[in-house]
Short mmCIF file of C-alpha atoms in Angstrom, two decimals:
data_model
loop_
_atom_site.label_atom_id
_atom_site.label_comp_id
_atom_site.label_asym_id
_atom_site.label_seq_id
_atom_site.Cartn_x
_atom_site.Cartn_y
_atom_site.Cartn_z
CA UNK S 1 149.55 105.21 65.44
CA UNK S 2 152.00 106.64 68.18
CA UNK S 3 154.62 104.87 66.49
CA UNK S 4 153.58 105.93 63.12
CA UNK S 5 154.26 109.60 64.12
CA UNK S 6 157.68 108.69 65.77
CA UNK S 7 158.62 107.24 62.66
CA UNK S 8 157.52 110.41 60.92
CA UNK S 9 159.54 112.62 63.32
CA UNK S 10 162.77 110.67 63.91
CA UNK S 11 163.13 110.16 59.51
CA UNK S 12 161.18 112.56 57.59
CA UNK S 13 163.57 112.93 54.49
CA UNK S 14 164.18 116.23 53.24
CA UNK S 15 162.41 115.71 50.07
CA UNK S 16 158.92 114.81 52.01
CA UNK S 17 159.39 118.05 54.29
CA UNK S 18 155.44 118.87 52.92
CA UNK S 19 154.33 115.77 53.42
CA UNK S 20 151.51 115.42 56.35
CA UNK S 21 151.17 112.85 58.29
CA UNK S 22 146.53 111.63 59.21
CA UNK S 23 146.98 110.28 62.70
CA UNK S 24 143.53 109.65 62.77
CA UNK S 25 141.76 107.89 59.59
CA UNK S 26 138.84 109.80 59.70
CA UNK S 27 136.76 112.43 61.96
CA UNK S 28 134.39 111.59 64.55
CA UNK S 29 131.35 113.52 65.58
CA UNK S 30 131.32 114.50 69.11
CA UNK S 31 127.92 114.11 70.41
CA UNK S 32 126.57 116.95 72.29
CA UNK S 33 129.34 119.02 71.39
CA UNK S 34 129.08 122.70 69.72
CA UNK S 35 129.54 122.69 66.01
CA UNK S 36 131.35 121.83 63.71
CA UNK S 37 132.89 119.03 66.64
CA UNK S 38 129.06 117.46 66.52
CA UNK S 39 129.35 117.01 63.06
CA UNK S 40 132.71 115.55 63.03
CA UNK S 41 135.26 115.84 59.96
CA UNK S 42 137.34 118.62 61.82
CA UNK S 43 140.94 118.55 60.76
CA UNK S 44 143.63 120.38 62.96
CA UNK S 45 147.39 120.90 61.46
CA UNK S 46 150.15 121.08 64.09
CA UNK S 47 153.20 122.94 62.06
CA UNK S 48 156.38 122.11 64.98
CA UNK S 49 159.46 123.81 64.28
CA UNK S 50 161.61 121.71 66.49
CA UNK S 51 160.29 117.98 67.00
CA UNK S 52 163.97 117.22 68.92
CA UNK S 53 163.89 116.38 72.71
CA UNK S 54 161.74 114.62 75.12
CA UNK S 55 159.94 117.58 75.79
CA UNK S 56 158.71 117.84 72.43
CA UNK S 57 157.75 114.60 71.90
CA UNK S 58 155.90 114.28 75.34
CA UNK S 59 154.40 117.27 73.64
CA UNK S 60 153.28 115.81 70.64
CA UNK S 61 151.71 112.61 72.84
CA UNK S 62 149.47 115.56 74.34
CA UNK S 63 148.51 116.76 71.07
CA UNK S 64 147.60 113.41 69.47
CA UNK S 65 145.72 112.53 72.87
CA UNK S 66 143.41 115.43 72.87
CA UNK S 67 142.91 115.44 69.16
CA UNK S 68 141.27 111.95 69.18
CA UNK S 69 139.34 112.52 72.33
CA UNK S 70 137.86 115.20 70.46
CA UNK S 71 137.17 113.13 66.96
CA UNK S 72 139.28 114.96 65.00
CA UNK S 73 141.88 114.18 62.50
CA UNK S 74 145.32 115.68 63.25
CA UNK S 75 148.03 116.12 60.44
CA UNK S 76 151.73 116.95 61.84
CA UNK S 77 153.89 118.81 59.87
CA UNK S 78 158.11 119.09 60.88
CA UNK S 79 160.08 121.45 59.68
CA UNK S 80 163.48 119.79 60.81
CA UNK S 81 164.05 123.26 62.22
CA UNK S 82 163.86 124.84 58.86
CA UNK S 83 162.39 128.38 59.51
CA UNK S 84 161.55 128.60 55.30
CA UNK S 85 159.89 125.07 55.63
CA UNK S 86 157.32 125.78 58.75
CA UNK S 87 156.11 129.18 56.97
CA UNK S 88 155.66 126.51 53.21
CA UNK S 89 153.93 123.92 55.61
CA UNK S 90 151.49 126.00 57.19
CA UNK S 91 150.81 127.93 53.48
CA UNK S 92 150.32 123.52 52.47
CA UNK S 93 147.55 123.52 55.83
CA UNK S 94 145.50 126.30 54.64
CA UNK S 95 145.71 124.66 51.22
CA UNK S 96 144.72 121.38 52.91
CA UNK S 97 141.01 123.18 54.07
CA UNK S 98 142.09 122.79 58.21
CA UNK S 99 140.04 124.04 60.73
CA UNK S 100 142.45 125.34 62.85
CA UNK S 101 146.34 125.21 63.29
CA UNK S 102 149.14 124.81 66.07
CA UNK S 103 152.00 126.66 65.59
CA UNK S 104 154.66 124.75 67.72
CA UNK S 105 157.79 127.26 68.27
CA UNK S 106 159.43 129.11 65.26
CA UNK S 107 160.95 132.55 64.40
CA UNK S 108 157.87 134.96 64.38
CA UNK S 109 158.99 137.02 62.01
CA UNK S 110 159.03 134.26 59.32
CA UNK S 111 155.47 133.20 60.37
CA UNK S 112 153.63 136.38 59.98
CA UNK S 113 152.49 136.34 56.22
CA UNK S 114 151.42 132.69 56.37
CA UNK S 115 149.31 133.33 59.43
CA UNK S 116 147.96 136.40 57.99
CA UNK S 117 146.71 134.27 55.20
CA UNK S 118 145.42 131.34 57.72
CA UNK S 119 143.33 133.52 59.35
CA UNK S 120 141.80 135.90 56.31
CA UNK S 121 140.55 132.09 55.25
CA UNK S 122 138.66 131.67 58.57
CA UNK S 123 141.21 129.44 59.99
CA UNK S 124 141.74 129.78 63.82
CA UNK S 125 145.25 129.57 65.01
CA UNK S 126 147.40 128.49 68.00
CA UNK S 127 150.67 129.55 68.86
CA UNK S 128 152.72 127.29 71.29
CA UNK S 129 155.79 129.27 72.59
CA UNK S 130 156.31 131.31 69.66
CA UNK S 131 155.02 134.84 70.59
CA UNK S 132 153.22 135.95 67.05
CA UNK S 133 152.01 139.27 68.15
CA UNK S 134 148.70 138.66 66.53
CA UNK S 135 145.35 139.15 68.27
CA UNK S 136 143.29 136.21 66.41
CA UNK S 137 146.26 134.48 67.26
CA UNK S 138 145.68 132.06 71.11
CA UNK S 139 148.93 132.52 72.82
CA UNK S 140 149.92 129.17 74.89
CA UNK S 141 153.11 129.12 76.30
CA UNK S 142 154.84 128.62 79.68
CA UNK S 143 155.20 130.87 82.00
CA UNK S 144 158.64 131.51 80.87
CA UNK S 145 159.39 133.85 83.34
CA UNK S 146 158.14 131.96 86.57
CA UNK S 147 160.27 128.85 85.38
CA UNK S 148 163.74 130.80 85.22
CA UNK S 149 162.85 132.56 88.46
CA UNK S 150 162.11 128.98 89.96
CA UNK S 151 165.30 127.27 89.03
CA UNK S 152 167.58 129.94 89.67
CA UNK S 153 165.87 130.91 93.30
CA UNK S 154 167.03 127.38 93.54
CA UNK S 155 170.43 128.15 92.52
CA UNK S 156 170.68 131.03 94.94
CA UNK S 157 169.71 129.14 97.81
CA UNK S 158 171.78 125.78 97.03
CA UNK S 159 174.95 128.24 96.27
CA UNK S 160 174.69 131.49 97.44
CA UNK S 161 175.23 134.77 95.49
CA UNK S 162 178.76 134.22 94.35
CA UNK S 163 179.45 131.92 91.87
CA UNK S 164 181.05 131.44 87.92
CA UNK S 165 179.09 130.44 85.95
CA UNK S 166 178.15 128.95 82.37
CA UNK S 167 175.08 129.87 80.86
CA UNK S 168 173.80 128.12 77.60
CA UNK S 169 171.35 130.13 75.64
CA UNK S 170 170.29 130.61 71.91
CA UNK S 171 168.28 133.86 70.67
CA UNK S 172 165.53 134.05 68.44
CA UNK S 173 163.58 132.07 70.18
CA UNK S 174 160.46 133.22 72.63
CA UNK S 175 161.25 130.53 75.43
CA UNK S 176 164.62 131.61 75.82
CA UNK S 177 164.44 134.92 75.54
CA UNK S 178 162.14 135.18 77.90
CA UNK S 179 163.93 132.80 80.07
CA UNK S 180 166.84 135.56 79.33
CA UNK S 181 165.45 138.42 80.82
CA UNK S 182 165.08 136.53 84.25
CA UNK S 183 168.48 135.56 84.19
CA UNK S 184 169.82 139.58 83.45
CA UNK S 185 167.32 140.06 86.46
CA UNK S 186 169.35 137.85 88.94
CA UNK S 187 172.59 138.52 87.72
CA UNK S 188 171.95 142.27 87.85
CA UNK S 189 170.45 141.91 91.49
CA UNK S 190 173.38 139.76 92.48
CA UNK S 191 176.83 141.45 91.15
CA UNK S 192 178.60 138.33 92.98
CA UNK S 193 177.16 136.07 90.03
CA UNK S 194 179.47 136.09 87.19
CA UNK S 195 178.69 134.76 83.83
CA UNK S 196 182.08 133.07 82.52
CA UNK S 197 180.56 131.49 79.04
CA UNK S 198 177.88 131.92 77.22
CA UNK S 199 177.28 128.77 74.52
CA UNK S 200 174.80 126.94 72.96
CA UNK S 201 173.19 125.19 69.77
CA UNK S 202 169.95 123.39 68.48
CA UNK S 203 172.67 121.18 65.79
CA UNK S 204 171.11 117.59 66.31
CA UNK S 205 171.72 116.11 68.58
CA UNK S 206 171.15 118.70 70.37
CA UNK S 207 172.15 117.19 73.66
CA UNK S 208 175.99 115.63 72.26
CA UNK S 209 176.09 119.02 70.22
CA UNK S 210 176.21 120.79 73.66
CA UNK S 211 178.39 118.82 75.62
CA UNK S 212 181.18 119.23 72.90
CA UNK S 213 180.27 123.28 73.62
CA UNK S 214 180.45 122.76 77.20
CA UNK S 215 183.54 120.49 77.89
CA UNK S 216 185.63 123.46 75.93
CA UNK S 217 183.96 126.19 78.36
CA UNK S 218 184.77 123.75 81.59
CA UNK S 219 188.10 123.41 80.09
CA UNK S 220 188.69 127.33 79.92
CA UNK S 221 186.75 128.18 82.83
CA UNK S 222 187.84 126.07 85.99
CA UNK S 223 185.88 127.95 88.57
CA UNK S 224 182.80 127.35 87.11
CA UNK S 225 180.43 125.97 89.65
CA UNK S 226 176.79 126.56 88.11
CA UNK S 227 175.54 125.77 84.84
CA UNK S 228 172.06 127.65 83.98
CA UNK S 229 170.55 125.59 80.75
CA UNK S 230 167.15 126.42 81.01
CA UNK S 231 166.29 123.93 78.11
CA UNK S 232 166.10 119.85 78.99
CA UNK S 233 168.32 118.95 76.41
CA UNK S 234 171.05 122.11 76.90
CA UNK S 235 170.74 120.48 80.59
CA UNK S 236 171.39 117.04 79.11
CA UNK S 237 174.65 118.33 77.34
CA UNK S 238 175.79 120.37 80.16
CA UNK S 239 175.65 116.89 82.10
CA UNK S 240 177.26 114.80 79.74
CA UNK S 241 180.73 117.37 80.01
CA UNK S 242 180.44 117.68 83.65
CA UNK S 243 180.73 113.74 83.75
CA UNK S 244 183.18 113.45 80.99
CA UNK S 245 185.29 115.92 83.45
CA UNK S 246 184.70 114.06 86.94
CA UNK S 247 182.95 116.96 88.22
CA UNK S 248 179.58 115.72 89.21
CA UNK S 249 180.64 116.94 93.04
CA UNK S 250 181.63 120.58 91.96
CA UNK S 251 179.26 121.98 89.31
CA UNK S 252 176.01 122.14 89.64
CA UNK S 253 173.37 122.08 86.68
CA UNK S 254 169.84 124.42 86.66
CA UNK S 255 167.52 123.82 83.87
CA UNK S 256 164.23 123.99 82.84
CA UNK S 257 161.79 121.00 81.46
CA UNK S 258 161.28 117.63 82.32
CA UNK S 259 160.33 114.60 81.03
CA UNK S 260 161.24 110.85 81.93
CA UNK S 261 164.12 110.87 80.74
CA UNK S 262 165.60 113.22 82.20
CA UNK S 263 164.28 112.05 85.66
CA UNK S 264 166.67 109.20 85.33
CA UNK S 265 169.40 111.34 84.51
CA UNK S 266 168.94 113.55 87.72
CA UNK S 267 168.59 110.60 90.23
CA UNK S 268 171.41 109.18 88.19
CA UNK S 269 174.41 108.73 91.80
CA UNK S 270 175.98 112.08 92.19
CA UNK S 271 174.37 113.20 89.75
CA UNK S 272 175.26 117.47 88.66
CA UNK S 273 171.29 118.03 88.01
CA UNK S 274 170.29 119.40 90.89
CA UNK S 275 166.97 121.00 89.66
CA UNK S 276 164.46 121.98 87.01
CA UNK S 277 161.31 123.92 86.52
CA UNK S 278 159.11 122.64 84.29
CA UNK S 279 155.25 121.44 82.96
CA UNK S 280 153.95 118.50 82.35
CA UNK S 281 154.49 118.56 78.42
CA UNK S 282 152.00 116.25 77.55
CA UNK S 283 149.63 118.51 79.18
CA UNK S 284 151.25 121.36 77.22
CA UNK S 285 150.28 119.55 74.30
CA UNK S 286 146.61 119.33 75.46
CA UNK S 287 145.95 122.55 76.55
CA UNK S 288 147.02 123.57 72.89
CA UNK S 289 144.76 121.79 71.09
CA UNK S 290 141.81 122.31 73.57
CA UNK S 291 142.51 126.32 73.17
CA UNK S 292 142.16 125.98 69.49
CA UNK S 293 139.06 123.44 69.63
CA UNK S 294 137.40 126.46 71.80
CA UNK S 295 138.05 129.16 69.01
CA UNK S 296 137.01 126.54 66.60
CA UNK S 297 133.96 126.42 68.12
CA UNK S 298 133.40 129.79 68.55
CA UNK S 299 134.55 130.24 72.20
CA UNK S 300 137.05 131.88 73.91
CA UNK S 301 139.94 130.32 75.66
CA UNK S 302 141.45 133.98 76.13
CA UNK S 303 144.20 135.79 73.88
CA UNK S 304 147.36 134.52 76.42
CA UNK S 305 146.93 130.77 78.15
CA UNK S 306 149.76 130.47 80.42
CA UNK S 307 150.58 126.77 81.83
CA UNK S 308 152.52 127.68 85.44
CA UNK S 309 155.47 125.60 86.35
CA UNK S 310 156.48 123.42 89.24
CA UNK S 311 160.24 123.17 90.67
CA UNK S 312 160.98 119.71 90.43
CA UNK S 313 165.10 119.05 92.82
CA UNK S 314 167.07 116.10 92.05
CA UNK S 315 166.27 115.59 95.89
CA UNK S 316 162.56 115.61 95.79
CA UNK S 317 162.71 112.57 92.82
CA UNK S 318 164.56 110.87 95.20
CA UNK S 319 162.53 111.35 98.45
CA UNK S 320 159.54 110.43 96.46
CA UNK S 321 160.96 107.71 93.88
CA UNK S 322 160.08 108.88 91.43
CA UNK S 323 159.99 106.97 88.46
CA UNK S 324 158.59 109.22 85.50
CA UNK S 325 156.57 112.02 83.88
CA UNK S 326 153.43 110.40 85.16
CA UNK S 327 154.86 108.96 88.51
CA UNK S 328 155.68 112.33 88.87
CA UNK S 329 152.45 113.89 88.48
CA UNK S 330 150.85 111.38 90.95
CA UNK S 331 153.03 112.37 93.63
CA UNK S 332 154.30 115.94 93.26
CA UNK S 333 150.37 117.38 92.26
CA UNK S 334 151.42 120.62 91.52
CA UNK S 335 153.30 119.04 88.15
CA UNK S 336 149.89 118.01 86.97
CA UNK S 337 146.94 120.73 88.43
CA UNK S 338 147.50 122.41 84.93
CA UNK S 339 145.17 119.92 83.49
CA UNK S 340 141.95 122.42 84.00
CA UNK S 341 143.33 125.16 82.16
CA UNK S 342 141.54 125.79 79.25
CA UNK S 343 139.02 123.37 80.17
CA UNK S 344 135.19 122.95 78.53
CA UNK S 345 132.74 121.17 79.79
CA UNK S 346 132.22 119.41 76.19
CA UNK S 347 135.54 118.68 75.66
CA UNK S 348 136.12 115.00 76.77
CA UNK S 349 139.31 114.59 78.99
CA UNK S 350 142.23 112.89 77.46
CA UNK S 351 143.79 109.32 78.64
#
């Protein structure tokens, strides 16, 4: 089944971009659980606008977790970053009869209308980092601003408050604007900090799209000592130019998200990661579909669900060995205490 959706993610063809994918065959009822979840046949759509990246496949793992510890059946729809596509797929949910739907990122003002219609048909909605301005609408998202403030506190302290540096950002985007503000914040608090380049792109891959970007901007920019890419794979480009330029010992990378992956990457010898903030993004995924199970149900999980984040230092995976996203909740607890948010009592616990 995981592999089933991988396949779906990684090769979805342009011509299939309605297509949605039944992870589970059919619904389970969920004994002693509030209706309809007693009953069983709930189906929950998960409309992602970017699929791309570790995180969001660690988030997707979350997702299809919790879905079948609650019975249900999940359908994903991917948009291939395709902002026309995700407003057509979740029009193709409602048509489907779904119970509720995840909106996973997006541009909000594509997304209105479609929601609009989702919930006149009774539909409860989720939106995962993709502030819809709605108030049927659950808001889950990071705590966007916490996680830039995190990374570049660490910054600060590992560098002081004079440096060049690059900064790789896109707009449109909740996350990163968000993320955005923080970073006006400490540059405007800190005149010392001077932003040399601003780049960035979501062209897959992401990561190798990036590092082209960045190489040119270390090229141009020679006293560039930081690198703030508070996205995992921005990070992962950033890297990739830093080594291609022997400067693992000079510049220093700040980013935000985590997932195995990238662990090996930071702990990789000299390594110029020196930090992220980040959740667990399986747990992301989780806490999503648990907030819309609640509304399905008739509860309340709360308009906004924030999921805190943890600073994670290249230093800290190597005093603890840490070996990946689950290693890392073992030993660094804070990474995984978001498990209780949106928590029910009838809603079983996922593996």
């Amino acid at each position: 089944m995981r592999g089933s959706l991988k396949v779906f993610v990684r090769h979805c063809l342009a011509t299939a971009v309605f297509s949605a994918l039944a992870l589970n065959a059919q619904a389970k009822a969920l004994p002693g659980a509030p209706a309809p979840f007693d009953k069983g046949n709930v189906q929950i759509a998960l409309v992602g606008y970017l699929f791309s990246g570790d995180f969001t496949e660690a988030y997707l793992r979350g997702v299809e977790k919790q879905t079948e510890a609650l019975g249900a059946t999940l359908r994903v729809f991917d948009a291939r970053q395709q902002a026309a596509s995700q407003r057509e797929m979740i029009d193709q949910a409602i048509d489907l009869g779904v119970d509720g739907i995840i909106v996973q990122l997006g541009l909000a003002e594509t997304l209105k209308g479609p929601i609009d219609r989702a919930i006149a048909k009774g539909i409860k909605v989720v939106a995962f980092d993709v502030d819809l301005n709605t108030p049927q609408v659950t808001q889950v998202e990071q705590d966007h601003h916490a996680l830039a403030r995190l990374a570049l506190d660490q910054a600060v302290k590992d560098n002081g408050t004079r440096f060049d540096a690059g900064y790789v950002y896109i707009s449109g985007f909740t996350p990163m604007e968000r993320r955005d503000e923080i970073w006006s914040q400490v540059k405007a608090a800190n005149p010392g900090i001077i932003e040399k380049a601003r780049f960035g792109t979501l062209n897959p891959p992401i990561a190798n799209s990036v590092a082209d970007q960045a190489s040119a901007v270390l090229r141009a920019n020679p006293g560039i000592s930081v690198i703030f890419a508070p996205f995992d794979e921005f990070a992962k480009g950033a890297k990739i130019a830093v080594d291609e330029a022997g400067l693992g010992k000079k510049v220093k990378i700040y980013s935000a998200d985590i997932s195995t992956a990238d662990i090996q990457i930071m702990k990789e010898p000299d390594s110029a990661w020196a930090a992220t903030a980040a959740v667990n993004p399986q747990v992301a995924g989780a806490i999503s579909v648990r907030s819309l199970a609640m509304l399905i149900a008739g509860e309340n999980p709360g308009h906004k669900v924030l999921v805190p984040p943890t600073l994670i230092t290249r230093q800290q995976l190597l005093d603890l060995d840490v070996k990946n996203v689950r290693d890392l909740a073992q030993k660094l607890p804070a990474f995984g205490d978001t498990a209780n948010v949106a928590r029910t009592s009838w809603i079983p616990a996922a593996d």
